[in-house]
Structures are given as C-alpha cells and as structure tokens.
Amino acid sequence: MDLITFNYEPFTLFFIALLSFSGSYTSIQLFHQSGENHKFPRLKKWFSPVLLGLTIWSIQYVSVIRYDNPIYYNQLYFIIGFIVAAGGCFLAYHMIHSTDFKWRAVTGSAVAFTGTIKFVHVIYGYSMWNVQVDIKWEIVFLSLVIPFLISLAAFYFIFDGLNASTNILRSTSSLGLGILIMNYLCLKSLVLWASPEAVQPAFLMTERETFILVSIAAFILIVTGFIFQMLSNQRMRREQDIKRIRLHSLFHQNPYAIYALDSRGRVVNCNPAAEKITGYPLEELINKSYRAFVPKKYHKEALTNFFSTLRGNTAEFQTKIISGINEELTIKVKSFPIVYQEKINGVYAIIQDITENVHLKLKLSEKENHYRLVSEFSRELILLMDSSGTPKFVSPSHFNTLGYQEEELLQYNALALIHPDDREKAERTFATIKKTCLPSNEIFRYKMKSGDYICLESSVVPIIESGEQYYLVTSREITERIELEEKLRFLAYHDSLTHIPNRGYFSSRLEEKIKEFSEETGGFSVMILDFDRFKWVNDTFGHDTGDQLLIDFVARVKDNIDKDEFFSRLGGDEFALILPCNNIEHIKSRSDKLLKALQKAWKIKQHEFITTSSIGIARYPMDGKDFKSILAHADQALYHAKSKGRNTSSFYTSIIEETYSRRTTIENGLRVALEQNHFFLVYQPQIHVQSNEIAGVEVLLRYVHPVLGMISPAEFIPLCENNGMIDEVTHWVIKKALEQQNSWTEEGMPRMKMAINISPSTIVNSSFAEVLNKYFKAWNVSSEYIELEITEDVFFEYSSQTLQTLTELEKMGIKLALDDFGSGYSSLRQMKELPLHKIKIDKVFIDHVESDRDRAFLDSILDLTKKLESTVVCEGVESKKQVDYLVSKGDIIAQGYYYSIPLTAWEFKHWYENYKMQYAISH
C-alpha cells in the first residue's frame, strides 16, 4: 500500500476559509433572527443549524479533494455525515438558547459543537472506499481540546447577545477559526494508505462527483449568506430609519422636556417642550450647565443624582428650577446614561413640570386633612359599609355618642345594633337603596354600649369606589328632638296646664263619635262645663291661684266621671265632656253629681273660697246632626243655665235657641251701645218714711236696643258682666251721674246723695278707688254725695283685696250699701268685717207684709240691721200699708212706686219741685 500525502494549494485554502467564516456568520445571523420579533422565526431556528452543519460537512470533503491519489466515497456515509453535522449543530444551538445558566449553556454547546465536528470526521474516514486509516492519538487530543476552547469563546459571545457588532465579529471569528483548526488537526491525526484491493461498494462516488456536490453545497452556502446579509442590512436600515423617526418624534413631540447633557452637565440638546416648560429659548440653554437653572439649595441633590447617572444608574428625583420669567417651578426628573460604543458620555434628563400637581396635591392634602378633622371632630356619626352591611370605616364620634371604640364597631354588622322593633324597617330601607341606588333618610333607634337606645337620623348615600358598591351613612343624634316632637304632638292635642285633651282633640273625637254613630251603638251626649266665678279668682288671688284652681278642678272632675267618658278643656274656664249615652235621667244624675262635687270649697295657697259651675247639655242625634250644631246647642244650654242663676245644668231645647238668639242680638248691640248712645240714666227717689224728707236718689241704668227696644237691666247687666264690658259701663254711669249732679246744682237744685250700683268685679279692681277720686276732682263733687251699692255677690268674691278696696272707699268718705239683702248669699262674719253703712232690703220681704210669716221675717231683718247700726232702705214700696208698717219701725228709708217710678233727669227735676211744694204745704 502507498502512503497518501496532503497537497494543499492556495485556492483550496482560501476556499476552505471562505466556507468556514461565511457559513459561521450566516448561521449566527440566522440564529440571532430566530426570535419572535423577526419574520419566519421557526424556519430560521431550524435552518441556522442546518447551514452550520453544511459548513462543517463541506469543509471536511473539500479539504481532501486535492490529494495525490484519487479517493472514492461511499454515498451512504456521505449522507450520514451531513445529517450528523446538522443534528449536532442543532443540539449546540438548542442548549445555548434553552437555559439561563450561562456557563452550563456555553459549556454544553461547546461540547456538542466539538463532538459534532469530531464525529463528522470519523464518518468521513469510514466513507473513503479505497483508503486505509491509521490514527495519531496525540494529535486527536489536541484536535479536541483546542477547538473546544475556541468554540467555548464563540458560544460565550453568542450567549451574551448579538446586538453589538463586536459580539457578532467575535462569535463568527471564534466559530470559523474553531472549525478550521479542528478540521486541520483532525486530518493531521489520520494516516491514509491507498488500498487497491478494497471491495467496491454498491454506492460509489468519484472524487469529481464529490467535488461537484461539495461545490454546489458551498455555492448554496455563499449565496444564502449573501442573501441573508443583504436582507439583514435592508432590515437593519429600515429598522434604523424607523427608530430614527420614532426617536425624532419621541424627542420633538414629547410633552415632557428632554435634555441631553454632556459629562460635565452642560446642555447639548433639548426638545421644544424644554423651551416651553422652562421659558428659556434653545440658544440660551445650549452649553449652559444645569446648575444655572437650579436654586443653590438644591445643587447638592442635583449633583448627586447627576454623578450617579454617569456611573450607569438611572435616577428619579424631584427638585426646583427658576424659569425664564423668574418663577420657581417644581419639576420631576428622570435621568439615564447616554451610552455610545459601550462608554457613558452623557446624561439624558426627562423633566416633567409638576408645579400645578404639587399645588393640587397640597390642596388635596389640605382637603384630606380637613376631611380627617371633620371626621374626627364632627359630632355626626360617619360610617362606610359594604353591600352586606359590614363597616369599613367608622368615625371617632361614635365613641362620644355611643360609647363604642372603632375596633368594636367594626366587628358588628351595621344593622345589628338597631332596635329590634326598627330593624325590619331598616332592612327594607337598605334593600330599597341597593335596588334603586338612590339616597334615603330614615330615623332609627340605635343601641349604645350602656344598653340604652338613642334616636339617630341617618342619611344613606350609595357610592362606587374602584368598581365596588359602598354606602356612606351619616347619622346624628335626635333623641332630644324626638322627645320635643313627641311633647309638641302631645301639646298639639292636650292642654299644657291641665294635660287633658284640648279643643282640637275634642273636635276630632267628637267628629269620630258622629261618624261611628249607628242605631246599634246608640247616641251620645256633650256636656259643656263653665266656672261661674273664675275671673274673680284670677283678679282676686292672682293667676297662679287661678291656674291651680283649673288643675284641681280637672282632678275633681276626673274623680267623678267614668273611664269611657271623654273630658277636655276647650279654653279658659270652659270644659267639655262626651258621655257615651243620651238618656236624660242618666245624664241628669251625672251632671248633678258633678255640680255637687264642684260646690265644695277650694283650698289653694292659704286661700279658701267657693265657686260654682254651670253645665250645658246637648244630645246626639236629637239636638244636632253634625259637629257644629251639637257643640253650638250645648253652648246655648250652658248660657241658659247661667241665666237661671248659675250652679245648675240645662238641657238644650228649641226655646233655649230662641233665648240664645235674643241674647246674641243683645250682646251684639251692647258692643256699640256706648258709642251710639243707647244707654241712659234714670233716677228713683229715696224717702225717709217718718219725715217724708228726700234722702237721695238711686241711679239706674237703662238700655234701648235699636231693634228690640227697651231691655231690662236684669237681662243686659249679666251680659255686660260676661263679655267684660261691666267696668267700662260702670265708669260711664259714674261720670254721667257726677255730670248730672253738677247740672242740677247749676239749675238751682241742692246737691243730693246718689246711690250707684257697682259690680263685684269692679270692686276687686285695686285701682278703682284711685280712679273714682280722680272723677270727684274732675267734676268737683264731694265724695259724701256718692253712695255705692254692692250686691250679695260680693261675698262670693270676698277677699283681702275686696276688703282693702272697700276700706279705701270709706276713707274717701263714700258710703257703702248692701243691695238686695236677703235675696242671695250673705255671710254674717263678712258683713261684720265690711264697712257697710246701709242695708237695702229686697222687695220680696215687703210685698206681703200683711202676712204674719212674711212680717216675722222682715221684723227679724230690721232688728238685725239696727243691731249692726246700719241705715235701712226698703225697696219696692208700693202701698200705704207698707209705708205705715215701716213708719212703725222707726227711721227707715223707702224706695218704690209709692213715691215715684224711676225718672229721667228732666222728669226728676219736675218731680222734685212738685214734691217740695207738697212737703212745704203739709208742714
């Protein structure tokens, strides 16, 4: 066998090197472009190892084309060698791409790559048909170690990335060099001997065929590399253009200011926003240090961040600058290094003007602080809860109002502490709010930590925060208000003094009784009760005593009525009672029981006195079909009872209505009687029966109604007392009488004593004596010519004030007479205390003086008056027998029709002149 020796030519060496470096470069570029941001990534991922394997395989066969002896190749091993080369390269790329552990990936890829080349070389040895191979093992070791180290460097650069051109160059150089060196050492490790006796295989490929096939593969390799390089360059230029456009747009259209600073902090470039934000034109900014715009107190912070960025760090901080209009701006700065060729030669600074944001944040912080203060110190309870009622926030005011700490309330459902009686209403309200998303106000009773309940008025407002539904509950305590409202509601239907139902409540109850009426339920009755002397109590003892009398009156009535009888105060001293029946006998017994109870003496504040009451009764449906009529008829019955002498009751009848109508007509006329001169005075002489001398005259009031004509004093005087006119009328009578006294004097008549009737209500007026004295001075009339007549009613209104007024009148020289003695109620004790000078005996005792019984009564009265040393006047003397009887009893004064009827002033003058002439003739 002959030794086969190498015979390299320059062209062969150049061609092998071209294949090695171009194949490595093209494969690495394809591998780099197999990411998802490139076109056809999956194709490039598979094609890059195939191309690298083709490179290794081609070099292996091209290296031995120019041996001295011709070599024949087995086609099967020829194909297997290509498949092994491509598969091994795929494994090497896969390992560098599939793990994040750098040295594990780099080492594994280098091992796979070195093993692939060596395995392809072994296959190559088996593919030669007419060659016998011997191995130099010392060179085999070098052929593994040296290429492994070189490929280790290549895959190291591949792992670090191929973005930088230096990494691509290093990776390509290392990988191509490793392929060449290993191919060379592998061939050097083989000793080839020509073997003509070798058996020719079925598939045999000549050296010429091998060259053509390898040339085609090499051509494909070079063309593919050229195409990919051209496409890559175009793509890179396009990407660079896009990047440049994007960077230009980002730089010039950015709303934030962008500054490019050199390593000394001077402005190299800036965008239009920088001019707009800072107020400096570009010309003033270029080549100026950033420190020229930053206030000195912020220099240190800015310098620290600038040098930190120059060291490769990014910085984000907030500082201030002075604008071109000398305004201090608050800015937010983001800085990052400018890197060129792996060196930092400047800083990019992106600046955002946050002056307005800072002001807004400051205002927001102030508002949040205000809200916090409101929440912490507000007396209102503020609670935020979710849709399930779970509290998310409770204000501190809950502790002051309810006694719970915040942590305690957060453990409860917001509805759990509502009063059980209010909880169902609260749940309905909450469900409605959740359904309608509309706010609502409600009042609930809420449980305090002490266990007591208070009233809260709660406003619930639904709100949405971060897509979640919440409910803001603002509550305030209204316990006092509720109590006040309940009190006001009570007062609206009850009397504030006596606490019994008032007129409004009575009206509604009466309306209800009328609506409920039916034949089965039966009718009912209305009683109206009235004090007969309430004004006297107020005027005599004061309003405090009057108020207490009303309270005691109510208590006494309540003690004498049944539970099913409705008692109320209509106003003043007027009360009403609704009885659930209309039987006359039953109602009469009930009214008599009340009158008897109300006749008992009252003991109030060390005062003891007696009052009476009157009751008017109307029955439903007999006396009225509606509210107004039944009440009006009961009122008419009341006044009828008063007109009968009081201290009695009266049922409504049609006659009462007629009487009431007449009384109303008279009352209406009385209101204008003084203005329209419907009053006038008459005078009735009083005569000493023994001497027939004139003792004086009684001044009597007369009233002529424009429609009804002359009205009796017994009819209109009580009406004046009831409607409060009596004082005004009394003063009018006194002034007219004094005026007439002066007129008679001017006409030549002597002054004579005038007896004027005075109402008890006038006597109790503390200023009456003072006013009367003024009248005497005004008309220049001595008080000795005025005599005041009071009725026995004064004993009902007897008080210290009454005694004081009468005593003052006596001191003024005014004589006092007790009128109509024996016709009413007289107290001997009080008669003894009062300064009475004259007693007028009522007509009833003189009418039947011929009767022994009546004469006995009269004798007793006359004896009594003599013992009291009072002058006696007998009223109603109308006959000679009556006069003769009185003459026999001593010096008694008589008044009556026997001597004269009441006369007008003019008539009395003529009567006086005639009487004097007759008196002179008789004597």
Coordinates of N, CA and C in Angstrom, one line a residue, residues 142-303:
L142 N -5.3 17.0 20.9 CA -5.2 18.4 20.5 C -6.4 18.8 19.7
S143 N -6.8 17.9 18.8 CA -8.0 18.3 17.9 C -9.3 18.4 18.7
L144 N -9.3 17.9 19.9 CA -10.5 18.1 20.7 C -10.4 19.3 21.7
V145 N -9.2 19.4 22.3 CA -9.0 20.5 23.3 C -9.0 21.9 22.7
I146 N -8.2 22.1 21.7 CA -8.0 23.4 21.1 C -9.3 23.9 20.5
P147 N -10.0 23.1 19.7 CA -11.3 23.6 19.1 C -12.3 23.8 20.2
F148 N -12.3 23.0 21.3 CA -13.3 23.1 22.4 C -13.1 24.5 23.0
L149 N -11.9 24.9 23.3 CA -11.6 26.2 23.9 C -12.1 27.4 23.0
I150 N -11.7 27.2 21.7 CA -12.1 28.3 20.8 C -13.7 28.3 20.6
S151 N -14.3 27.2 20.5 CA -15.8 27.2 20.4 C -16.4 27.6 21.7
L152 N -15.8 27.4 22.9 CA -16.2 27.9 24.1 C -16.3 29.4 24.1
A153 N -15.3 30.1 23.6 CA -15.3 31.5 23.4 C -16.4 32.0 22.5
A154 N -16.6 31.2 21.4 CA -17.6 31.6 20.4 C -19.0 31.6 21.0
F155 N -19.3 30.5 21.7 CA -20.7 30.4 22.3 C -20.8 31.3 23.6
Y156 N -19.8 31.7 24.1 CA -19.8 32.7 25.2 C -20.3 34.0 24.7
F157 N -19.7 34.4 23.5 CA -20.2 35.7 22.8 C -21.6 35.5 22.3
I158 N -22.0 34.4 21.8 CA -23.3 34.1 21.4 C -24.3 34.3 22.5
F159 N -24.0 33.8 23.7 CA -24.9 33.8 24.9 C -25.0 35.3 25.3
D160 N -24.0 36.1 25.3 CA -24.0 37.5 25.7 C -24.9 38.3 24.8
G161 N -25.2 37.8 23.6 CA -26.0 38.6 22.7 C -25.3 39.0 21.5
L162 N -26.1 39.3 20.4 CA -25.5 39.6 19.2 C -25.9 41.0 18.7
N163 N -26.4 41.8 19.7 CA -26.8 43.2 19.3 C -25.7 44.0 18.9
A164 N -24.6 43.8 19.6 CA -23.4 44.6 19.3 C -22.6 44.0 18.1
S165 N -22.1 44.8 17.2 CA -21.3 44.3 16.1 C -20.1 43.6 16.5
T166 N -19.5 44.0 17.7 CA -18.3 43.3 18.1 C -18.5 41.9 18.5
N167 N -19.7 41.7 19.1 CA -20.1 40.3 19.5 C -20.3 39.4 18.3
I168 N -20.9 40.0 17.2 CA -21.1 39.2 16.0 C -19.7 38.8 15.4
L169 N -18.8 39.8 15.4 CA -17.5 39.5 14.8 C -16.7 38.5 15.7
R170 N -16.8 38.6 17.0 CA -16.1 37.7 17.8 C -16.7 36.3 17.7
S171 N -18.0 36.2 17.7 CA -18.6 34.9 17.6 C -18.3 34.2 16.2
T172 N -18.4 35.0 15.1 CA -18.1 34.5 13.8 C -16.6 34.0 13.7
S173 N -15.7 34.9 14.2 CA -14.3 34.6 14.1 C -13.9 33.3 14.9
S174 N -14.5 33.3 16.2 CA -14.2 32.1 17.0 C -14.7 30.9 16.5
L175 N -16.0 30.9 16.0 CA -16.6 29.7 15.5 C -15.9 29.2 14.2
G176 N -15.6 30.2 13.3 CA -15.0 29.8 12.0 C -13.6 29.3 12.2
L177 N -12.9 30.0 13.1 CA -11.5 29.5 13.4 C -11.5 28.1 14.1
G178 N -12.5 27.9 15.0 CA -12.6 26.6 15.6 C -12.8 25.5 14.6
I179 N -13.7 25.8 13.6 CA -13.9 24.8 12.5 C -12.7 24.5 11.7
L180 N -11.9 25.5 11.4 CA -10.7 25.4 10.5 C -9.7 24.6 11.3
I181 N -9.4 25.0 12.6 CA -8.3 24.3 13.3 C -8.7 22.9 13.6
M182 N -9.9 22.6 14.0 CA -10.3 21.3 14.3 C -10.2 20.4 13.0
N183 N -10.6 21.0 11.9 CA -10.6 20.2 10.6 C -9.1 19.9 10.3
Y184 N -8.3 20.9 10.5 CA -6.9 20.7 10.2 C -6.3 19.6 11.1
L185 N -6.5 19.7 12.4 CA -6.0 18.8 13.4 C -6.5 17.4 13.2
C186 N -7.8 17.3 12.8 CA -8.4 16.0 12.6 C -7.7 15.3 11.4
L187 N -7.5 16.1 10.4 CA -6.8 15.5 9.2 C -5.4 15.1 9.5
K188 N -4.7 15.9 10.4 CA -3.4 15.6 10.8 C -3.3 14.3 11.7
S189 N -4.4 14.0 12.4 CA -4.4 12.9 13.2 C -4.6 11.6 12.5
L190 N -4.8 11.7 11.1 CA -5.1 10.5 10.3 C -3.9 10.2 9.4
V191 N -3.5 8.9 9.3 CA -2.5 8.5 8.3 C -3.3 7.6 7.3
L192 N -3.3 8.0 6.0 CA -4.1 7.4 5.0 C -3.2 6.5 4.1
W193 N -3.6 5.3 3.8 CA -2.9 4.4 2.9 C -3.8 3.9 1.8
A194 N -3.3 4.0 0.6 CA -4.1 3.6 -0.6 C -4.3 2.1 -0.5
S195 N -5.5 1.6 -0.8 CA -5.8 0.2 -0.8 C -6.6 -0.2 -2.0
P196 N -5.8 -0.7 -3.1 CA -6.5 -1.1 -4.4 C -7.4 -2.3 -4.2
E197 N -7.1 -3.1 -3.2 CA -7.8 -4.4 -3.1 C -9.2 -4.2 -2.4
A198 N -9.5 -3.0 -2.0 CA -10.8 -2.8 -1.3 C -12.0 -3.2 -2.1
V199 N -12.9 -3.7 -1.5 CA -14.1 -4.2 -2.2 C -15.0 -2.9 -2.6
Q200 N -15.4 -2.8 -3.8 CA -16.1 -1.6 -4.2 C -17.6 -1.7 -3.8
P201 N -18.1 -0.7 -3.0 CA -19.5 -0.7 -2.5 C -20.5 -0.5 -3.7
A202 N -21.7 -0.7 -3.3 CA -22.8 -0.5 -4.3 C -22.9 0.9 -4.7
F203 N -22.8 1.8 -3.7 CA -22.9 3.2 -4.0 C -21.5 3.8 -3.9
L204 N -21.0 4.2 -5.0 CA -19.6 4.7 -5.0 C -19.7 6.1 -5.7
M205 N -19.0 7.0 -5.2 CA -18.9 8.4 -5.7 C -17.5 8.8 -5.9
T206 N -17.2 9.2 -7.2 CA -15.8 9.5 -7.5 C -15.5 10.9 -6.9
E207 N -14.2 11.2 -7.0 CA -13.7 12.4 -6.5 C -14.3 13.6 -7.2
R208 N -14.5 13.4 -8.6 CA -15.1 14.5 -9.4 C -16.5 14.8 -8.9
E209 N -17.3 13.7 -8.7 CA -18.7 13.8 -8.3 C -18.7 14.5 -6.9
T210 N -17.8 14.1 -6.1 CA -17.8 14.7 -4.7 C -17.5 16.2 -4.8
F211 N -16.5 16.5 -5.6 CA -16.2 18.0 -5.8 C -17.4 18.8 -6.2
I212 N -18.1 18.2 -7.3 CA -19.2 18.9 -7.8 C -20.3 19.1 -6.7
L213 N -20.5 18.0 -6.0 CA -21.6 18.1 -4.9 C -21.2 19.1 -3.8
V214 N -19.9 19.0 -3.4 CA -19.5 20.0 -2.4 C -19.5 21.4 -2.9
S215 N -19.1 21.6 -4.2 CA -19.1 22.9 -4.8 C -20.5 23.5 -4.8
I216 N -21.5 22.6 -5.1 CA -22.9 23.1 -5.1 C -23.3 23.5 -3.7
A217 N -22.9 22.6 -2.7 CA -23.2 23.0 -1.3 C -22.5 24.2 -0.9
A218 N -21.3 24.4 -1.3 CA -20.6 25.7 -1.0 C -21.2 26.9 -1.6
F219 N -21.6 26.7 -2.9 CA -22.3 27.8 -3.6 C -23.6 28.2 -2.8
I220 N -24.3 27.1 -2.5 CA -25.6 27.4 -1.7 C -25.3 28.2 -0.4
L221 N -24.2 27.7 0.2 CA -23.8 28.4 1.5 C -23.5 29.8 1.3
I222 N -22.6 30.1 0.2 CA -22.2 31.5 0.0 C -23.4 32.4 -0.4
V223 N -24.2 31.8 -1.4 CA -25.4 32.6 -1.9 C -26.3 32.9 -0.7
T224 N -26.6 31.8 0.1 CA -27.5 32.0 1.2 C -27.0 33.1 2.2
G225 N -25.7 33.0 2.4 CA -25.1 34.0 3.3 C -25.3 35.4 2.8
F226 N -25.0 35.5 1.4 CA -25.1 36.8 0.8 C -26.6 37.4 0.8
I227 N -27.5 36.5 0.5 CA -28.9 36.9 0.5 C -29.3 37.4 1.9
F228 N -29.0 36.5 2.9 CA -29.4 36.9 4.3 C -28.7 38.1 4.8
Q229 N -27.4 38.3 4.3 CA -26.7 39.6 4.7 C -27.4 40.8 4.1
M230 N -27.7 40.6 2.8 CA -28.4 41.7 2.1 C -29.7 42.1 2.8
L231 N -30.5 41.0 3.0 CA -31.8 41.2 3.6 C -31.7 41.8 5.0
S232 N -30.7 41.3 5.7 CA -30.4 41.8 7.1 C -30.0 43.2 7.1
N233 N -29.2 43.6 6.1 CA -28.8 45.0 6.0 C -30.0 45.9 5.7
Q234 N -30.8 45.4 4.7 CA -32.0 46.2 4.4 C -32.9 46.4 5.7
R235 N -33.1 45.2 6.3 CA -33.9 45.3 7.5 C -33.3 46.2 8.6
M236 N -32.0 46.1 8.7 CA -31.4 47.0 9.7 C -31.5 48.5 9.4
R237 N -31.3 48.8 8.1 CA -31.5 50.2 7.6 C -33.0 50.6 7.9
R238 N -33.9 49.7 7.6 CA -35.3 50.1 7.8 C -35.6 50.3 9.3
E239 N -35.1 49.4 10.1 CA -35.3 49.5 11.5 C -34.6 50.7 12.0
Q240 N -33.4 51.0 11.5 CA -32.8 52.2 11.9 C -33.6 53.5 11.5
D241 N -34.1 53.4 10.3 CA -35.0 54.6 9.9 C -36.2 54.7 10.8
I242 N -36.8 53.6 11.1 CA -38.0 53.6 12.0 C -37.6 54.1 13.4
K243 N -36.5 53.6 13.9 CA -36.0 54.1 15.2 C -35.7 55.6 15.1
R244 N -35.1 56.0 14.1 CA -34.7 57.4 14.0 C -36.0 58.3 13.9
I245 N -37.0 57.8 13.2 CA -38.3 58.5 13.1 C -39.0 58.6 14.5
R246 N -38.9 57.4 15.1 CA -39.6 57.3 16.4 C -38.8 58.1 17.4
L247 N -37.5 58.1 17.4 CA -36.7 58.9 18.3 C -37.0 60.3 18.1
H248 N -37.0 60.7 16.8 CA -37.3 62.1 16.5 C -38.6 62.6 17.0
S249 N -39.6 61.7 16.7 CA -41.0 62.0 17.2 C -41.0 62.1 18.7
L250 N -40.4 61.1 19.3 CA -40.4 61.0 20.8 C -39.7 62.2 21.4
F251 N -38.6 62.7 20.7 CA -37.8 63.8 21.2 C -38.6 65.1 21.0
H252 N -39.1 65.3 19.8 CA -39.6 66.6 19.5 C -41.1 66.8 19.9
Q253 N -41.8 65.6 19.8 CA -43.3 65.7 20.1 C -43.6 65.4 21.6
N254 N -42.6 65.1 22.4 CA -42.8 64.7 23.8 C -43.3 65.9 24.6
P255 N -44.3 65.7 25.4 CA -44.8 66.8 26.2 C -43.9 67.1 27.3
Y256 N -43.0 66.2 27.7 CA -42.0 66.4 28.7 C -40.7 67.0 28.1
A257 N -40.1 67.8 28.9 CA -38.8 68.4 28.5 C -37.7 67.3 28.5
I258 N -36.9 67.2 27.4 CA -35.8 66.3 27.3 C -34.5 67.0 27.1
Y259 N -33.6 66.8 28.0 CA -32.3 67.5 27.9 C -31.2 66.4 27.6
A260 N -30.3 66.7 26.7 CA -29.1 65.9 26.6 C -27.9 66.6 27.2
L261 N -27.3 66.1 28.2 CA -26.2 66.7 28.9 C -24.9 66.0 28.6
D262 N -23.8 66.7 28.5 CA -22.5 66.1 28.4 C -22.1 65.6 29.7
S263 N -20.9 65.1 29.8 CA -20.4 64.5 31.0 C -20.1 65.6 32.1
R264 N -20.0 66.9 31.6 CA -19.8 68.0 32.6 C -21.1 68.7 33.0
G265 N -22.2 68.2 32.5 CA -23.5 68.7 32.9 C -24.0 69.9 32.0
R266 N -23.3 70.1 30.9 CA -23.8 71.2 30.0 C -24.8 70.7 29.0
V267 N -25.8 71.5 28.7 CA -26.8 71.2 27.8 C -26.3 71.1 26.4
V268 N -26.4 69.9 25.8 CA -26.0 69.6 24.4 C -27.2 69.8 23.4
N269 N -28.4 69.4 23.9 CA -29.5 69.5 23.0 C -30.8 69.4 23.9
C270 N -31.9 69.9 23.4 CA -33.2 69.8 24.2 C -34.3 69.9 23.2
N271 N -35.5 69.4 23.5 CA -36.6 69.4 22.7 C -37.5 70.7 22.9
P272 N -38.4 71.0 22.0 CA -39.3 72.2 22.1 C -40.0 72.3 23.4
A273 N -40.4 71.1 24.0 CA -41.1 71.2 25.3 C -40.2 71.8 26.4
A274 N -38.9 71.6 26.3 CA -38.0 72.2 27.3 C -38.0 73.7 27.2
E275 N -38.1 74.2 26.0 CA -38.2 75.7 25.9 C -39.6 76.2 26.5
K276 N -40.6 75.4 26.2 CA -42.0 75.8 26.6 C -42.1 75.7 28.2
I277 N -41.5 74.7 28.7 CA -41.7 74.5 30.2 C -40.8 75.4 31.0
T278 N -39.6 75.6 30.6 CA -38.7 76.4 31.4 C -38.7 77.9 31.0
G279 N -39.2 78.1 29.8 CA -39.3 79.5 29.4 C -38.0 80.1 28.8
Y280 N -37.0 79.2 28.6 CA -35.7 79.6 28.0 C -35.7 79.2 26.6
P281 N -35.2 80.1 25.6 CA -35.1 79.6 24.2 C -33.9 78.7 24.1
L282 N -33.9 77.9 23.1 CA -32.8 76.9 22.9 C -31.4 77.5 22.9
E283 N -31.3 78.7 22.3 CA -30.0 79.4 22.2 C -29.4 79.6 23.6
E284 N -30.3 79.9 24.6 CA -29.8 80.2 25.9 C -29.5 78.9 26.7
L285 N -30.1 77.8 26.3 CA -29.9 76.6 27.0 C -28.6 75.9 26.6
I286 N -28.3 76.0 25.3 CA -27.1 75.2 24.8 C -25.8 75.7 25.5
N287 N -25.0 74.7 25.9 CA -23.7 74.9 26.5 C -23.8 75.5 27.9
K288 N -25.0 75.6 28.5 CA -25.1 76.1 29.9 C -25.3 74.9 30.8
S289 N -24.7 75.0 32.0 CA -24.8 73.9 32.9 C -26.2 73.9 33.6
Y290 N -26.6 72.7 33.9 CA -27.9 72.6 34.5 C -28.0 73.4 35.8
R291 N -26.9 73.6 36.5 CA -26.8 74.3 37.7 C -27.2 75.7 37.6
A292 N -27.2 76.3 36.4 CA -27.5 77.7 36.2 C -29.0 77.9 36.4
F293 N -29.8 76.8 36.3 CA -31.3 76.9 36.4 C -31.8 76.4 37.8
V294 N -30.9 75.7 38.5 CA -31.4 75.1 39.8 C -31.0 76.0 40.9
P295 N -31.9 76.3 41.9 CA -31.5 77.2 43.0 C -30.4 76.5 43.8
K296 N -29.6 77.3 44.5 CA -28.4 76.8 45.2 C -28.7 75.7 46.2
K297 N -29.8 75.9 46.9 CA -30.1 74.9 48.0 C -30.5 73.5 47.4
Y298 N -30.7 73.4 46.1 CA -31.0 72.1 45.5 C -29.8 71.6 44.7
H299 N -28.6 72.3 44.7 CA -27.5 71.9 43.9 C -26.9 70.6 44.3
K300 N -26.8 70.3 45.6 CA -26.2 69.1 46.1 C -27.0 67.9 45.7
E301 N -28.3 67.9 45.8 CA -29.1 66.8 45.4 C -29.0 66.6 43.9
A302 N -29.1 67.6 43.1 CA -29.0 67.5 41.7 C -27.6 66.9 41.3
L303 N -26.5 67.4 41.9 CA -25.2 66.9 41.6 C -25.1 65.4 41.9

